[in-house]
PDB file of C-alpha atoms in Angstrom:
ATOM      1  CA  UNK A  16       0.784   6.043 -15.170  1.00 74.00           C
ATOM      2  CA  UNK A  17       4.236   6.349 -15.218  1.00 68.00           C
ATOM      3  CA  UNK A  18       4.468   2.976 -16.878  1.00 73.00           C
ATOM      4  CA  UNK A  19       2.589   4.604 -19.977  1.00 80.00           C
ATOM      5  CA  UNK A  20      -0.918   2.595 -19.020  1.00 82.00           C
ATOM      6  CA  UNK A  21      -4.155   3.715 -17.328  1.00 87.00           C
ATOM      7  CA  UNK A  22      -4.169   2.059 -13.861  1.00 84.00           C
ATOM      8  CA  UNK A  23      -7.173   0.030 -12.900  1.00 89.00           C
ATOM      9  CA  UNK A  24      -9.774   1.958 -10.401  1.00 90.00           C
ATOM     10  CA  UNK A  25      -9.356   0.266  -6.865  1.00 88.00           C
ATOM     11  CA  UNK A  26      -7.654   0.982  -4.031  1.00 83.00           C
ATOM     12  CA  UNK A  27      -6.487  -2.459  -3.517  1.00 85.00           C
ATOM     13  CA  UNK A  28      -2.727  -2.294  -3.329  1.00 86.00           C
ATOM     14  CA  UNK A  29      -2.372  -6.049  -3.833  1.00 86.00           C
ATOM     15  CA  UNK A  30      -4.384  -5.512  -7.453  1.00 88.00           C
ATOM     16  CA  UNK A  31      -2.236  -2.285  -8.146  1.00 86.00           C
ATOM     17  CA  UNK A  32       1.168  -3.731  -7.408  1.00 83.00           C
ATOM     18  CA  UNK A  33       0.193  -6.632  -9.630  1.00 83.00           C
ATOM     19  CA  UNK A  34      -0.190  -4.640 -12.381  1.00 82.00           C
ATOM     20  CA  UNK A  35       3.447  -3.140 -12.417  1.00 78.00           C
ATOM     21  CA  UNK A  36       6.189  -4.525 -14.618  1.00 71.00           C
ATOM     22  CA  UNK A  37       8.425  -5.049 -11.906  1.00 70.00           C
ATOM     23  CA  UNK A  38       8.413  -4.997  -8.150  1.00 68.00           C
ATOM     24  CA  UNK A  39      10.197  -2.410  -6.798  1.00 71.00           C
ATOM     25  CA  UNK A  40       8.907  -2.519  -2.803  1.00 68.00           C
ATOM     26  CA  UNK A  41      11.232  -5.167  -0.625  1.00 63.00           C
ATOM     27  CA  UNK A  42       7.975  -5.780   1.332  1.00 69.00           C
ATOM     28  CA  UNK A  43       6.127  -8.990   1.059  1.00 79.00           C
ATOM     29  CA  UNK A  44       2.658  -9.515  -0.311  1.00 82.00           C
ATOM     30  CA  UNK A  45       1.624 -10.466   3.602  1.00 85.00           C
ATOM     31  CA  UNK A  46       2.531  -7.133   4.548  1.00 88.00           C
ATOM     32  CA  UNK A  47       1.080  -4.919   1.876  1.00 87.00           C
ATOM     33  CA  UNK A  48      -2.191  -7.766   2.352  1.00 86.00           C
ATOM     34  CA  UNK A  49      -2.269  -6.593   5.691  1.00 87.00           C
ATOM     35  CA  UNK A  50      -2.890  -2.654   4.717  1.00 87.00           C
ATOM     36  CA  UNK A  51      -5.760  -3.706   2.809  1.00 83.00           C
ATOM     37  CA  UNK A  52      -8.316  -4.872   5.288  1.00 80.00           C
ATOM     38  CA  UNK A  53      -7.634  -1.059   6.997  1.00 79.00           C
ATOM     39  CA  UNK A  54      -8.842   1.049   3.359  1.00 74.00           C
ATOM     40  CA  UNK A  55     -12.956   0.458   3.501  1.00 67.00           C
ATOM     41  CA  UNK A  56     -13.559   0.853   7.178  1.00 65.00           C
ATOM     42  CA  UNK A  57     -11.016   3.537   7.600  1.00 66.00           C
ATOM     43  CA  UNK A  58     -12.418   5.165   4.297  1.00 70.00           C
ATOM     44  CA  UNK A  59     -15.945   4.563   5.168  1.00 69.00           C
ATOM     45  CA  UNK A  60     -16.768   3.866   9.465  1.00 63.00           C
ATOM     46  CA  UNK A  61     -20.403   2.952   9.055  1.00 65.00           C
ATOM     47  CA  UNK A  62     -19.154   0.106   6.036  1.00 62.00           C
ATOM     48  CA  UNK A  63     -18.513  -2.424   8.384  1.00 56.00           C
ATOM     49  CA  UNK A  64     -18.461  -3.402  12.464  1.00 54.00           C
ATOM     50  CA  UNK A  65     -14.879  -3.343  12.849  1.00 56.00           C
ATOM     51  CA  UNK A  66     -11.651  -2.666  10.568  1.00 59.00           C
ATOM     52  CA  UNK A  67     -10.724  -6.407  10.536  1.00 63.00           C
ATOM     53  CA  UNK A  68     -12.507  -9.705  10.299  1.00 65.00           C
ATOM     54  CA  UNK A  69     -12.150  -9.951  13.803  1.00 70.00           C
ATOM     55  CA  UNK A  70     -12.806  -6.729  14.986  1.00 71.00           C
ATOM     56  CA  UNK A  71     -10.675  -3.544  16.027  1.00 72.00           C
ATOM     57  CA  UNK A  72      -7.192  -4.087  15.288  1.00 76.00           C
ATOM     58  CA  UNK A  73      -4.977  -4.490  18.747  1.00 82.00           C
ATOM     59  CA  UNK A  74      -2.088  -2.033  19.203  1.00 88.00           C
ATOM     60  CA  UNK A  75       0.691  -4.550  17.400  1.00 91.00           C
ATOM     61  CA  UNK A  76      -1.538  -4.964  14.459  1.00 86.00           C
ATOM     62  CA  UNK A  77      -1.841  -1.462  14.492  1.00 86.00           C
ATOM     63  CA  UNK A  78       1.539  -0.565  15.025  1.00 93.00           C
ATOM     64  CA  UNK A  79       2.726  -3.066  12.319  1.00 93.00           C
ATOM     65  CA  UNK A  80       0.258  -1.653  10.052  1.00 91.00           C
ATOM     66  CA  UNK A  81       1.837   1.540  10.421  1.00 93.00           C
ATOM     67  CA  UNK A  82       5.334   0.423  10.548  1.00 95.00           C
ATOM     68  CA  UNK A  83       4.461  -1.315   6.951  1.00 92.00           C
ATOM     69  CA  UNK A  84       2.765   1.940   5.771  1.00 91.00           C
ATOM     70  CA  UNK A  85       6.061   4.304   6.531  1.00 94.00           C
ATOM     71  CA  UNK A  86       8.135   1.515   4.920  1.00 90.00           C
ATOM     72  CA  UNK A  87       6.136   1.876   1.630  1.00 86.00           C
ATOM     73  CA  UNK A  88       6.360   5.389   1.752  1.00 90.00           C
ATOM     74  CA  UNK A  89      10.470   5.555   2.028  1.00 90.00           C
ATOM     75  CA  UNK A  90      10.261   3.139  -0.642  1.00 84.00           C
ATOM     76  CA  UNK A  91       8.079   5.037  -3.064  1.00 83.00           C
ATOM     77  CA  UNK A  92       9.568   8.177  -2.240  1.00 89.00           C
ATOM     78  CA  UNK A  93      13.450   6.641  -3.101  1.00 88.00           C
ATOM     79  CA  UNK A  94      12.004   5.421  -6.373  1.00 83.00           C
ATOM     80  CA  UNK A  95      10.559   8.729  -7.115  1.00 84.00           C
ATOM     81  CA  UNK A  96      14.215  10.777  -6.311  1.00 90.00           C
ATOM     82  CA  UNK A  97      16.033   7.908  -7.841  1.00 87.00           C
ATOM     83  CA  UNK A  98      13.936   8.468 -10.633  1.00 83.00           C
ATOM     84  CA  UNK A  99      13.726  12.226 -10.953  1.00 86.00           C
ATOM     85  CA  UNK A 100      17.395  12.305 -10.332  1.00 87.00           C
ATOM     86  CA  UNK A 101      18.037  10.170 -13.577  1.00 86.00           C
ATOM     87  CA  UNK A 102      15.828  12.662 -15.786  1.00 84.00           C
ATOM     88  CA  UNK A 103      18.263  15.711 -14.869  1.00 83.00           C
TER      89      UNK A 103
END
């Protein structure tokens, strides 16, 4: 949106981070890949068996998952003050 265009309807972050001019997270496509298999099941419990193709997620998927997750959000959130601060 704040790229002046409608963004698509998915929750995919891999399809939404595609469709920005430039990259601004220092993750890597792996890691944001990996927060992806966690939307439907987490979203939905009765969607599928278990929240990866294997099953349950162990506790250092998990934790990596989450570790990812709070990384993305300092990231967006500095983008967001970085930009805010450059519009006062």
């Amino acid at each position: 949106v704040y790229q002046g265009r409608v963004p698509p309807k998915t929750h995919r972050l891999l399809i939404l981070i595609d469709h920005l001019d430039s990259y601004p997270f220092r993750r890597t496509r792996e890691e944001i890949g990996l927060l992806d298999l966690f939307y439907i099941p987490a979203r939905y419990p009765d969607a599928l068996p278990g929240m990866l193709p294997q099953g349950y997620p162990d506790l250092s998927i998990a934790q990596q998952a989450l570790s990812i997750a709070e990384a993305i959000f300092r990231d967006a959130k500095g983008i967001i003050e970085e930009t805010i601060d450059r519009s006062q």
